[in-house]
JSON list of C-alpha atoms in Angstrom, two decimals:
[
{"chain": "A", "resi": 1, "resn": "UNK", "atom": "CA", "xyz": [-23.14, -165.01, 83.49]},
{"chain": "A", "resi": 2, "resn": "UNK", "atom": "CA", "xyz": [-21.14, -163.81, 80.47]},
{"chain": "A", "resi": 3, "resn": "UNK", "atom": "CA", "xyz": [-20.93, -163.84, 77.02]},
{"chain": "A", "resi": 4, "resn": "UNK", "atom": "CA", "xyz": [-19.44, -162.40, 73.89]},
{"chain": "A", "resi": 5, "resn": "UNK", "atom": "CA", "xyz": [-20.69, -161.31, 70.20]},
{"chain": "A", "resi": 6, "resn": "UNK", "atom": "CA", "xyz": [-19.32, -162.71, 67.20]},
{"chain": "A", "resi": 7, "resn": "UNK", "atom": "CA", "xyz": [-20.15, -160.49, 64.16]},
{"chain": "A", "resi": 8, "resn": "UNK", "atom": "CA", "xyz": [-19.30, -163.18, 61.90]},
{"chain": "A", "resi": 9, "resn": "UNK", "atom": "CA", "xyz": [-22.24, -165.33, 62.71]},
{"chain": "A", "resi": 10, "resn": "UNK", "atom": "CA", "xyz": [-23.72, -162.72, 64.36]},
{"chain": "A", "resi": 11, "resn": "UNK", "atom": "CA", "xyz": [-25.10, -164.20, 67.53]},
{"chain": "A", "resi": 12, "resn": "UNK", "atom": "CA", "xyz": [-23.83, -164.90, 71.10]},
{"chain": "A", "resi": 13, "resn": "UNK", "atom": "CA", "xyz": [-21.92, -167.84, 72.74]},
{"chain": "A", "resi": 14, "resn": "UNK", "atom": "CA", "xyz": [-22.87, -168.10, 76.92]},
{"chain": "A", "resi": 15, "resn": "UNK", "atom": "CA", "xyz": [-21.59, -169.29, 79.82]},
{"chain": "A", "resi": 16, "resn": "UNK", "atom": "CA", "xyz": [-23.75, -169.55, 82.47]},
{"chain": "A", "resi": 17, "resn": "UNK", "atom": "CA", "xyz": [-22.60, -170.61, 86.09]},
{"chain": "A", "resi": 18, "resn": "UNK", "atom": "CA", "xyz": [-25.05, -171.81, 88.94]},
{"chain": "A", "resi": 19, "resn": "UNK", "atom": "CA", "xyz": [-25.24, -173.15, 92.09]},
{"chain": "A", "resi": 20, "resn": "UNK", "atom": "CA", "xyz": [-27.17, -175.57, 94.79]},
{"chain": "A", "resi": 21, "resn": "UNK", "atom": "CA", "xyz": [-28.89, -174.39, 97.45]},
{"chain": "A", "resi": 22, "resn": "UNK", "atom": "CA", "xyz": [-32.10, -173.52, 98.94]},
{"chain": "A", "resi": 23, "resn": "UNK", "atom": "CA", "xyz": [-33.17, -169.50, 99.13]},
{"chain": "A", "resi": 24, "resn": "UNK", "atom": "CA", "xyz": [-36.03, -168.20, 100.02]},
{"chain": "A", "resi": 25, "resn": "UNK", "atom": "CA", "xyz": [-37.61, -164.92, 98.18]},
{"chain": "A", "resi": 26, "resn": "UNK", "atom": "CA", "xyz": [-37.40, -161.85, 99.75]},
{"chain": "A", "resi": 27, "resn": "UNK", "atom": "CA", "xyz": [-39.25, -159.06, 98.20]},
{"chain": "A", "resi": 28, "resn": "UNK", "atom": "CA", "xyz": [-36.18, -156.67, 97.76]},
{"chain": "A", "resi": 29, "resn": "UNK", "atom": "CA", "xyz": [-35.95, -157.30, 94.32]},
{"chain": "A", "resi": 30, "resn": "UNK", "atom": "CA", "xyz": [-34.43, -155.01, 91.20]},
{"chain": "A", "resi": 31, "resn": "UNK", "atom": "CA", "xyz": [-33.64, -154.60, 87.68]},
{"chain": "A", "resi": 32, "resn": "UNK", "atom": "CA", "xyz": [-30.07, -154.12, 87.03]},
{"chain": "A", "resi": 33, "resn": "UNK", "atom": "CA", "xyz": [-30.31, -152.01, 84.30]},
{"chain": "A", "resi": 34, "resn": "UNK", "atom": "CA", "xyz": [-28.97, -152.59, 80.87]},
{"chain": "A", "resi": 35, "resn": "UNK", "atom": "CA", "xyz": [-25.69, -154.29, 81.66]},
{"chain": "A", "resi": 36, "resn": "UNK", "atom": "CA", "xyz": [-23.76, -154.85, 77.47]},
{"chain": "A", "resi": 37, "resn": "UNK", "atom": "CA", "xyz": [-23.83, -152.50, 74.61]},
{"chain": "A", "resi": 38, "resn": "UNK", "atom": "CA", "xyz": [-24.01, -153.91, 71.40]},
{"chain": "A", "resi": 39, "resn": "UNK", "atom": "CA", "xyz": [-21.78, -155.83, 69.55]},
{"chain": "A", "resi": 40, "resn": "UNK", "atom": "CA", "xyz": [-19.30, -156.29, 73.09]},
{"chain": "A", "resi": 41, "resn": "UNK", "atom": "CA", "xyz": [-18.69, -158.26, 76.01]},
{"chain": "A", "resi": 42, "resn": "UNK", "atom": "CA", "xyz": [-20.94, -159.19, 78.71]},
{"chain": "A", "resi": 43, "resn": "UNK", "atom": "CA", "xyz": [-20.31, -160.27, 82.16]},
{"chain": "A", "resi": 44, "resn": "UNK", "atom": "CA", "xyz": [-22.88, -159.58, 84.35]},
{"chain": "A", "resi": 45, "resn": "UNK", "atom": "CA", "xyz": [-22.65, -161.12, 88.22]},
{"chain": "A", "resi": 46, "resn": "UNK", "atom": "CA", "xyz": [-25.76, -160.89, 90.75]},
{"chain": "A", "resi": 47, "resn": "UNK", "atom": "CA", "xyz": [-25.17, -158.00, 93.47]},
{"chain": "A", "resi": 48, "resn": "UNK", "atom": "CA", "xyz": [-23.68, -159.77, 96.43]},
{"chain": "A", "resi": 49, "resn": "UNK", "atom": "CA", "xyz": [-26.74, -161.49, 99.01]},
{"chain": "A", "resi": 50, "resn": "UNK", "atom": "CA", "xyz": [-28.75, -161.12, 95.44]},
{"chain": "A", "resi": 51, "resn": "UNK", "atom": "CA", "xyz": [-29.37, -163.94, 92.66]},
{"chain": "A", "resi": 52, "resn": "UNK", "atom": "CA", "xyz": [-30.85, -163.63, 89.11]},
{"chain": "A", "resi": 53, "resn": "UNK", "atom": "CA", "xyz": [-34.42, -164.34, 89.15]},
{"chain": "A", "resi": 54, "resn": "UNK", "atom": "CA", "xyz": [-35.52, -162.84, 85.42]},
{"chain": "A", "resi": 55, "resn": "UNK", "atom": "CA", "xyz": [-33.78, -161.41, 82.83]},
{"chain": "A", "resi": 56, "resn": "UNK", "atom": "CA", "xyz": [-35.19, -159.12, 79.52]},
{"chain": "A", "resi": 57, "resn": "UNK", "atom": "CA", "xyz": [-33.79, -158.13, 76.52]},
{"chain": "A", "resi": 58, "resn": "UNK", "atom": "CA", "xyz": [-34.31, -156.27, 73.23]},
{"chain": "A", "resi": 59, "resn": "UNK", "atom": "CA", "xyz": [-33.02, -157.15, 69.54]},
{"chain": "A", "resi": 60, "resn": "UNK", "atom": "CA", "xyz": [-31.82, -154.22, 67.27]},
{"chain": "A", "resi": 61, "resn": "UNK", "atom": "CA", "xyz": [-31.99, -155.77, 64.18]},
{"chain": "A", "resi": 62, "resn": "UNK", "atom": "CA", "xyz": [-29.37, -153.59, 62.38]},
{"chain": "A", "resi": 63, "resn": "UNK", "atom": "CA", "xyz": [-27.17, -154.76, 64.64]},
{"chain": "A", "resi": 64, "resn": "UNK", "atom": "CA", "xyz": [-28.37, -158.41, 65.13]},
{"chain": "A", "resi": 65, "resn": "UNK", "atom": "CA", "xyz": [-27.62, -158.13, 69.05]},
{"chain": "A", "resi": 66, "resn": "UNK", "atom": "CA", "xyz": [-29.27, -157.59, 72.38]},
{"chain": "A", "resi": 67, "resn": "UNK", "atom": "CA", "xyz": [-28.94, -156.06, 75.25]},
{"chain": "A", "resi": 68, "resn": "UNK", "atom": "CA", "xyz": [-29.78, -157.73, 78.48]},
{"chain": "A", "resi": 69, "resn": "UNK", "atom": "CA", "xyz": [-31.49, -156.92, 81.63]},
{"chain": "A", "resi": 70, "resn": "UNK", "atom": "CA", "xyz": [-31.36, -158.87, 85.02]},
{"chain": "A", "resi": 71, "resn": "UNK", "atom": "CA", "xyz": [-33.84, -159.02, 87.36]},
{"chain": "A", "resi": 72, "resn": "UNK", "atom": "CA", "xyz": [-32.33, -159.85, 91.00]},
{"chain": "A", "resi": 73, "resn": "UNK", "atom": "CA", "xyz": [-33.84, -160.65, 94.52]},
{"chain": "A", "resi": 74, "resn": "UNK", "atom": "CA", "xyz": [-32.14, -160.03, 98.00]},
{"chain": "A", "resi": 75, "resn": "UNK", "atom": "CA", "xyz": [-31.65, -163.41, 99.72]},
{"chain": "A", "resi": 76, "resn": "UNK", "atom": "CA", "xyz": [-33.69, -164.43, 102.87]},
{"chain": "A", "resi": 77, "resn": "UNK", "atom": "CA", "xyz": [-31.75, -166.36, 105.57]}
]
C-alpha cells in the first residue's frame, strides 16, 4: 500500500495491491504505528506472515493530510 500527497489539490492518490487466498485469524495482531508524516510519501507493507486487517487515521486540517495507522494480524496455517 502506498501513496503520495499532492499539495496542489491537496489530497492523496493510492495504490493498493492485494491478493487471493484463504487465512485464517490468529490473535497476534498489532498496530503498526504511524507509518507517513505529513505532506510525504507513504509506502507501508504488512510485516512478513502478517496482513492488514484495519487501518486509522487522523486529518490535520492546516495541513489537509493524514497520517495512517495499520492494524495487522499474524497468519494461521
Amino acid at each position: 500500500m502506498e501513496s503520495i500527497h499532492d499539495n496542489k489539490r491537496e489530497d492523496r492518490r493510492w495504490k493498493i495491491f492485494c491478493c487471493k487466498g484463504e487465512v485464517k485469524v490468529d490473535s497476534n495482531c498489532r498496530w503498526s504505528g504511524y507509518v507517513n508524516d505529513f505532506d510525504q510519501y507513504l509506502r507501508w507493507d504488512a510485516p512478513s506472515d502478517y496482513y492488514m486487517v484495519g487501518l486509522s487515521s487522523y486529518h490535520d486540517n492546516k495541513r489537509e493530510d493524514r497520517r495512517w495507522n495499520y492494524y495487522s494480524c499474524k497468519k494461521e496455517y
